[in-house]
Amino acid sequence: MKPISRRKFLELCAASAATLGLSQTLLPELAEALNGVLQKKPTVLWIQGAACSGCSMSLLNSVHPDLKALLTEIINLRHHPQLGGVSGQSALEHLRQAAEQARGKFLLIVEGAVPTAAGGNYCTVGVDAQGQAITFQTLVKDLAAKASLVMAVGTCAAYGGAAAAKPNLTGCKGLNALVDAEKLINVPGCPPHPDWIVGTLAHLVMYGRPEVDDFGRPKMFYGGVVHDNCPRRQYFDNSTFALTFGEPGCLLEVGCKGPMTFADCSLRQWNGGTNWCIRSGSPCISCTHPEFPAGSLPLYGRMERISFAGIKVTADTVGKLAGTATALGIGAHLAGNIIKGRVGILKKGVQRGGDTVDKTGAGPN
Amino acid sequence: MTKLVLAPISRVPGQVQIELEIEGGKVVRSKVAGTMARGLEATLKGHDPRDAQLLTQRICGICPVAHGIAAAQALEKAFGAAIPENARVMRNLLLGANFLLTNIYHFYQIALPDYVHSLPLAPFTPGPAITPTLPVQANAALVQHFLLSLEMSRTVQEMLAVFGGKMPHPSAVVPGGVTENADAQKVTAFRSRLREVADFIKNVYLPDVHTLAWYNPQAFAYGAGAGNLLSLGAYPLKDGLRGQPEFYFKSGRYTNGQPGEVDPDKIKEEFRYAWYEGDSFQSEKPGAYSWVKAPRYEGTAYEVGALARMVIHGHSGVKALGDKAFSAMGRHIARAEESLLLAGALDEWLNQLEPGKPVAVNLNPTPLAQGTGITEAPQGALLHRLEVKNAVIHNYQVIAPATWNASPRDDSGKPGPLEQALVGTPVPDTTNPLEVYRVIRSFDLCLACAAH
């Protein structure tokens, strides 16, 4: 017997941010709701590759439920290289055993990109009984084949991210290039908000796979655009732009990528509602974007200087773009730029934005 | 002689592999290898120089503030910008918060499970096989504090977000200053959390380290290393704006027991035993065994980190330890003492913020420039070197703390600091080299930083 419906769950995930205006995050009710639902906590195995550990540090910031509640009540996290466990060959043996015991039933979480150049030698995670190095690439392939589902935590794991930026000497790839889309859920961000990680986990545990967008991101967290609910939105509408850091005004001229960024930061905020990039006067760098960081450079350059590989705005799509852009609430300044073809916006991204928010019931309405 | 290959080393961020030769129950030779590289320096080339600050933060999600500040400094030196007072103070507050976060995280999450039985809960169990030296109640108290430290991690990250925007990977440090304004509300938000954390450091963290030390006196007897220490200095003070900058944590060296000065230009990276030729990867290079290069100061390997900072700072508590400070346990004491010192300093620095005053200046990039950014990350000395040509980044070089500590042998074959510290470590049981793990984790290593 599930104490709350999926619909209610999605409302909790989103509404907490929308109605309170600060991150009470996944409300305490959610943690309570989960308590008792689970007869048997599902096995989760977390591995790290070409990573900076930022995603794991972000996980520590989860408020409701906090890490302790997550581990005691929601999941059976049998492997996390940074949180604990044994070292040496027995660590990998323990990981192998856990995967065998829960074969076909466990969730694999991957943090960091997967280096594929030089036979994967740019990241080895240990040695086998013969003393041969085991590459992260081999580990990911082996475990992904045995997992019921794979969750890419962070932009590096999902799409390559900073680790795969040009010239990408190590041949880093995101899981989107290595794992079947049906088996993969992407939770990008540099790092991802802890609510996105824990909320996606909770959805998986209680209701199965959440609805995802064309880039494999759960719509309940990535369905809206940062620009939509930006606290500096009034400045944008009034054409008041900050030209120096620390000034009041919309941050578009100092590089904000909020209008092209699908994430709910403007409502959810970060670190338990303490602050977030735009509130602190810093432009959004679109860290949840599949093309981050390349697609966001120069970070402090106005968006119109940005171009995405393979995206061309044709006369035919301009109409649609302008229409959707209005629906999204992108104002006259940007719409003008789109019509002039100066802003490249991912075509799928824009089509997605308007309707998904309502369908999932997770939108701010 | 027994040979051991240890990998992975759990809880140490990044990928590290350690090879040991053991004779007569002791380590006689060791090799420390970083087994992961991303080549992030190369990704900066050709881009707007101002992008360096947020991109290099991605080297490390545990100490991003230090990378951001080093990069911003390199840019400001290259383009001749003097940042406003508020920016200097705010950067000190952000860096200080990052130090507290990392020091607390390191002790409870990374080091403690080598001494006490951790929580009987996955993924903490199965943990290291240890024979507890602490009485049952003391062990239980430390496990409770381990849980409390998770809450502290969150609180310190919130504190950092107050002026940093978010954490990890804060957004607010920019070339030319910071983006967040100082106001009374934010000062209060920062201070209330700081007081909570300071209370934890004074009444829980520092006493816990001393309790652990009391019941593990043998951990002062191994892990010394060569005892050569280096700090690049951090936390510029107000008075330092006249002429040479003055730092709260001074720069300096400690070589064979003698103090000395540091000239960052004398730091060179060697790579005979690393998979590089110059700045290029050479994954098939014969004889090489690590993705980490070997930084040396006039040919000498220096240990960096809290122990180096506290000895060079002249901290009385650390000095009182004498030679015992150079040990597996000594490093934990240095880190805890440093945390207490910093918590007090942050409270004072918070008063230096001036609401309403500017926080940033505009940078005027020139097509040709170079600059060096130097600071301390929690894990030790951090150096960023920037070269700009045709208005884009032509070359970028990062020497991170763990590049020093986890470095392989240098061109003359001399081992790195951790390699030196491991030699002599007792290994009573080759199936469970617990003392070796204690030495490894006494350094606050981050292998993601080391090779970057």
PDB file of C-alpha atoms in Angstrom, chain A residues 41 48-54 57-58 60-63 66-68 71-72 76-89 91-92 94 118 121-127 162-163 165-167 169-170 190-191 243-246 270-271 274-277 279-282 285 292-293 297-300, chain B residues 5 7-11 13-15 17 35-40 42-43 47-48 50-51 53-55 58-62 101 105 109 121-124 126-128 147 150 153-154 157-158 161-169 171-175 178-181 193 281 283 291 359-360 362 437 441 448:
ATOM      1  CA  LYS A  41      15.412  -1.720   0.270  1.00  0.00           C
ATOM      2  CA  GLN A  48      33.125   6.892  -9.726  1.00  0.00           C
ATOM      3  CA  GLY A  49      35.226   7.413 -12.850  1.00  0.00           C
ATOM      4  CA  ALA A  50      36.587  10.578 -14.447  1.00  0.00           C
ATOM      5  CA  ALA A  51      34.944  12.650 -11.754  1.00  0.00           C
ATOM      6  CA  CYS A  52      35.730  15.481  -9.346  1.00  0.00           C
ATOM      7  CA  SER A  53      33.673  14.060  -6.420  1.00  0.00           C
ATOM      8  CA  GLY A  54      31.419  17.129  -6.527  1.00  0.00           C
ATOM      9  CA  MET A  57      29.610  16.091  -2.031  1.00  0.00           C
ATOM     10  CA  SER A  58      26.304  17.477  -3.301  1.00  0.00           C
ATOM     11  CA  LEU A  60      25.613  15.170   1.408  1.00  0.00           C
ATOM     12  CA  ASN A  61      23.509  18.340   1.144  1.00  0.00           C
ATOM     13  CA  SER A  62      20.225  16.496   0.927  1.00  0.00           C
ATOM     14  CA  VAL A  63      17.907  17.846   3.594  1.00  0.00           C
ATOM     15  CA  ASP A  66      19.121  13.476   4.682  1.00  0.00           C
ATOM     16  CA  LEU A  67      21.864  11.029   3.845  1.00  0.00           C
ATOM     17  CA  LYS A  68      21.304   8.950   6.963  1.00  0.00           C
ATOM     18  CA  LEU A  71      20.674   4.975   3.639  1.00  0.00           C
ATOM     19  CA  THR A  72      18.630   3.563   6.479  1.00  0.00           C
ATOM     20  CA  ASN A  76      20.650  -0.314   0.310  1.00  0.00           C
ATOM     21  CA  LEU A  77      23.752   1.478  -0.975  1.00  0.00           C
ATOM     22  CA  ARG A  78      26.105  -1.464  -1.000  1.00  0.00           C
ATOM     23  CA  HIS A  79      28.981   0.302  -2.712  1.00  0.00           C
ATOM     24  CA  HIS A  80      30.168   3.881  -2.753  1.00  0.00           C
ATOM     25  CA  PRO A  81      33.947   4.258  -3.085  1.00  0.00           C
ATOM     26  CA  GLN A  82      34.070   7.576  -1.282  1.00  0.00           C
ATOM     27  CA  LEU A  83      31.660   6.908   1.559  1.00  0.00           C
ATOM     28  CA  GLY A  84      33.136   3.750   2.876  1.00  0.00           C
ATOM     29  CA  GLY A  85      34.038   0.155   2.486  1.00  0.00           C
ATOM     30  CA  VAL A  86      37.155  -1.895   2.239  1.00  0.00           C
ATOM     31  CA  SER A  87      40.174  -1.192   0.051  1.00  0.00           C
ATOM     32  CA  GLY A  88      42.203  -3.274  -2.349  1.00  0.00           C
ATOM     33  CA  GLN A  89      41.092  -6.298  -4.325  1.00  0.00           C
ATOM     34  CA  ALA A  91      36.667  -3.962  -2.557  1.00  0.00           C
ATOM     35  CA  LEU A  92      36.138  -4.967  -6.174  1.00  0.00           C
ATOM     36  CA  HIS A  94      32.664  -7.142  -2.748  1.00  0.00           C
ATOM     37  CA  ALA A 118      44.096   4.264 -24.944  1.00  0.00           C
ATOM     38  CA  ASN A 121      43.730   3.407 -19.422  1.00  0.00           C
ATOM     39  CA  TYR A 122      43.070   7.024 -18.473  1.00  0.00           C
ATOM     40  CA  CYS A 123      41.014   5.667 -15.586  1.00  0.00           C
ATOM     41  CA  THR A 124      41.716   2.374 -13.873  1.00  0.00           C
ATOM     42  CA  VAL A 125      39.921   1.461 -10.678  1.00  0.00           C
ATOM     43  CA  GLY A 126      41.954  -1.409  -9.328  1.00  0.00           C
ATOM     44  CA  VAL A 127      43.717  -4.630 -10.233  1.00  0.00           C
ATOM     45  CA  ALA A 162      33.847  18.975 -18.315  1.00  0.00           C
ATOM     46  CA  ALA A 163      35.797  15.716 -18.599  1.00  0.00           C
ATOM     47  CA  ALA A 165      35.484  18.996 -23.282  1.00  0.00           C
ATOM     48  CA  LYS A 166      37.576  19.487 -26.415  1.00  0.00           C
ATOM     49  CA  PRO A 167      40.177  18.305 -27.236  1.00  0.00           C
ATOM     50  CA  LEU A 169      42.447  13.737 -24.979  1.00  0.00           C
ATOM     51  CA  THR A 170      41.153  10.883 -22.834  1.00  0.00           C
ATOM     52  CA  CYS A 190      27.595  20.393 -12.225  1.00  0.00           C
ATOM     53  CA  PRO A 191      26.905  19.192  -9.635  1.00  0.00           C
ATOM     54  CA  LEU A 243      27.090  45.377 -16.787  1.00  0.00           C
ATOM     55  CA  THR A 244      29.383  44.797 -13.812  1.00  0.00           C
ATOM     56  CA  PHE A 245      29.198  42.036 -11.239  1.00  0.00           C
ATOM     57  CA  GLY A 246      27.441  43.009  -8.048  1.00  0.00           C
ATOM     58  CA  TRP A 270      20.542  25.551  -3.503  1.00  0.00           C
ATOM     59  CA  ASN A 271      22.001  24.394  -0.208  1.00  0.00           C
ATOM     60  CA  THR A 274      20.417  29.396   1.216  1.00  0.00           C
ATOM     61  CA  ASN A 275      21.251  30.838  -2.182  1.00  0.00           C
ATOM     62  CA  TRP A 276      21.807  29.961  -5.825  1.00  0.00           C
ATOM     63  CA  CYS A 277      23.861  31.208  -8.753  1.00  0.00           C
ATOM     64  CA  ARG A 279      20.497  35.147  -6.640  1.00  0.00           C
ATOM     65  CA  SER A 280      24.170  35.585  -5.755  1.00  0.00           C
ATOM     66  CA  GLY A 281      24.641  37.778  -8.827  1.00  0.00           C
ATOM     67  CA  SER A 282      26.309  35.119 -10.963  1.00  0.00           C
ATOM     68  CA  ILE A 285      26.171  28.685 -16.838  1.00  0.00           C
ATOM     69  CA  PHE A 292      27.997  21.880 -21.016  1.00  0.00           C
ATOM     70  CA  PRO A 293      30.634  23.291 -20.792  1.00  0.00           C
ATOM     71  CA  LEU A 297      31.383  29.339 -23.516  1.00  0.00           C
ATOM     72  CA  PRO A 298      32.332  32.080 -23.145  1.00  0.00           C
ATOM     73  CA  LEU A 299      30.786  31.866 -19.695  1.00  0.00           C
ATOM     74  CA  TYR A 300      30.648  35.639 -19.297  1.00  0.00           C
TER      75      TYR A 300
ATOM     76  CA  VAL B   5      49.400  -3.845  -4.804  1.00  0.00           C
ATOM     77  CA  ALA B   7      43.864  -0.467  -5.298  1.00  0.00           C
ATOM     78  CA  PRO B   8      41.312   0.923  -5.036  1.00  0.00           C
ATOM     79  CA  ILE B   9      41.911   2.895  -1.833  1.00  0.00           C
ATOM     80  CA  SER B  10      38.388   3.516  -0.607  1.00  0.00           C
ATOM     81  CA  ARG B  11      37.294   6.936   0.663  1.00  0.00           C
ATOM     82  CA  PRO B  13      38.781  10.962  -3.718  1.00  0.00           C
ATOM     83  CA  GLY B  14      39.978  10.031  -7.201  1.00  0.00           C
ATOM     84  CA  GLN B  15      41.829   6.887  -8.219  1.00  0.00           C
ATOM     85  CA  GLN B  17      47.110   2.665  -6.653  1.00  0.00           C
ATOM     86  CA  THR B  35      45.408   6.152 -12.153  1.00  0.00           C
ATOM     87  CA  MET B  36      42.951   8.692 -13.528  1.00  0.00           C
ATOM     88  CA  ALA B  37      43.548  11.735 -15.737  1.00  0.00           C
ATOM     89  CA  ARG B  38      41.117  14.021 -17.516  1.00  0.00           C
ATOM     90  CA  GLY B  39      43.467  16.426 -19.261  1.00  0.00           C
ATOM     91  CA  LEU B  40      41.486  19.469 -18.123  1.00  0.00           C
ATOM     92  CA  ALA B  42      44.175  21.230 -22.443  1.00  0.00           C
ATOM     93  CA  THR B  43      40.430  21.969 -22.490  1.00  0.00           C
ATOM     94  CA  HIS B  47      38.990  29.970 -24.786  1.00  0.00           C
ATOM     95  CA  ASP B  48      38.239  33.375 -23.277  1.00  0.00           C
ATOM     96  CA  ARG B  50      37.898  34.678 -18.003  1.00  0.00           C
ATOM     97  CA  ASP B  51      36.450  31.180 -18.383  1.00  0.00           C
ATOM     98  CA  GLN B  53      38.006  30.445 -13.090  1.00  0.00           C
ATOM     99  CA  LEU B  54      34.788  28.399 -13.356  1.00  0.00           C
ATOM    100  CA  LEU B  55      36.295  25.708 -15.573  1.00  0.00           C
ATOM    101  CA  ARG B  58      35.709  21.490 -12.066  1.00  0.00           C
ATOM    102  CA  ILE B  59      39.071  19.937 -11.213  1.00  0.00           C
ATOM    103  CA  CYS B  60      37.725  19.302  -7.731  1.00  0.00           C
ATOM    104  CA  GLY B  61      34.259  19.245  -6.204  1.00  0.00           C
ATOM    105  CA  ILE B  62      35.708  19.134  -2.691  1.00  0.00           C
ATOM    106  CA  LEU B 101      34.344  21.650   5.276  1.00  0.00           C
ATOM    107  CA  TYR B 105      35.040  15.779   6.150  1.00  0.00           C
ATOM    108  CA  GLN B 109      34.617  10.413   6.621  1.00  0.00           C
ATOM    109  CA  LEU B 121      25.158   0.080   7.666  1.00  0.00           C
ATOM    110  CA  ALA B 122      26.011  -0.164   3.976  1.00  0.00           C
ATOM    111  CA  PRO B 123      28.116   1.350   2.423  1.00  0.00           C
ATOM    112  CA  PHE B 124      30.109   1.921   5.632  1.00  0.00           C
ATOM    113  CA  PRO B 126      31.995  -4.017   5.551  1.00  0.00           C
ATOM    114  CA  GLY B 127      34.745  -1.625   6.564  1.00  0.00           C
ATOM    115  CA  PRO B 128      38.420  -2.001   7.375  1.00  0.00           C
ATOM    116  CA  LEU B 147      26.928  11.120  11.860  1.00  0.00           C
ATOM    117  CA  LEU B 150      27.536  14.707   8.001  1.00  0.00           C
ATOM    118  CA  SER B 153      29.196  19.065   6.054  1.00  0.00           C
ATOM    119  CA  ARG B 154      25.790  20.326   5.062  1.00  0.00           C
ATOM    120  CA  GLN B 157      28.273  24.058   2.569  1.00  0.00           C
ATOM    121  CA  GLU B 158      25.277  26.290   3.344  1.00  0.00           C
ATOM    122  CA  ALA B 161      26.652  29.224  -0.354  1.00  0.00           C
ATOM    123  CA  VAL B 162      25.680  32.386   1.552  1.00  0.00           C
ATOM    124  CA  PHE B 163      28.426  34.297  -0.284  1.00  0.00           C
ATOM    125  CA  GLY B 164      29.361  31.681  -2.882  1.00  0.00           C
ATOM    126  CA  GLY B 165      25.973  31.161  -4.511  1.00  0.00           C
ATOM    127  CA  LYS B 166      26.055  27.406  -4.228  1.00  0.00           C
ATOM    128  CA  MET B 167      28.269  24.555  -3.151  1.00  0.00           C
ATOM    129  CA  PRO B 168      29.866  22.444  -4.617  1.00  0.00           C
ATOM    130  CA  HIS B 169      31.184  24.549  -7.477  1.00  0.00           C
ATOM    131  CA  SER B 171      29.558  30.635  -8.807  1.00  0.00           C
ATOM    132  CA  ALA B 172      30.387  33.866  -7.018  1.00  0.00           C
ATOM    133  CA  VAL B 173      34.170  34.154  -7.428  1.00  0.00           C
ATOM    134  CA  VAL B 174      34.800  35.962 -10.711  1.00  0.00           C
ATOM    135  CA  PRO B 175      37.890  37.514 -12.225  1.00  0.00           C
ATOM    136  CA  VAL B 178      33.014  38.427  -6.427  1.00  0.00           C
ATOM    137  CA  THR B 179      29.383  38.710  -7.515  1.00  0.00           C
ATOM    138  CA  GLU B 180      27.605  38.542  -4.166  1.00  0.00           C
ATOM    139  CA  ASN B 181      26.982  41.724  -2.209  1.00  0.00           C
ATOM    140  CA  ARG B 193      26.248  28.816  10.798  1.00  0.00           C
ATOM    141  CA  PHE B 281      50.032  12.361 -22.502  1.00  0.00           C
ATOM    142  CA  SER B 283      50.196   6.411 -22.074  1.00  0.00           C
ATOM    143  CA  TRP B 291      49.253  10.210 -14.294  1.00  0.00           C
ATOM    144  CA  VAL B 359      32.521  43.798  -4.802  1.00  0.00           C
ATOM    145  CA  ALA B 360      34.046  43.656  -8.277  1.00  0.00           C
ATOM    146  CA  ASN B 362      35.722  45.098 -14.614  1.00  0.00           C
ATOM    147  CA  TYR B 437      46.161   2.842   5.031  1.00  0.00           C
ATOM    148  CA  ARG B 441      44.805   8.732   4.639  1.00  0.00           C
ATOM    149  CA  ALA B 448      41.138  14.103  -8.931  1.00  0.00           C
TER     150      ALA B 448
END
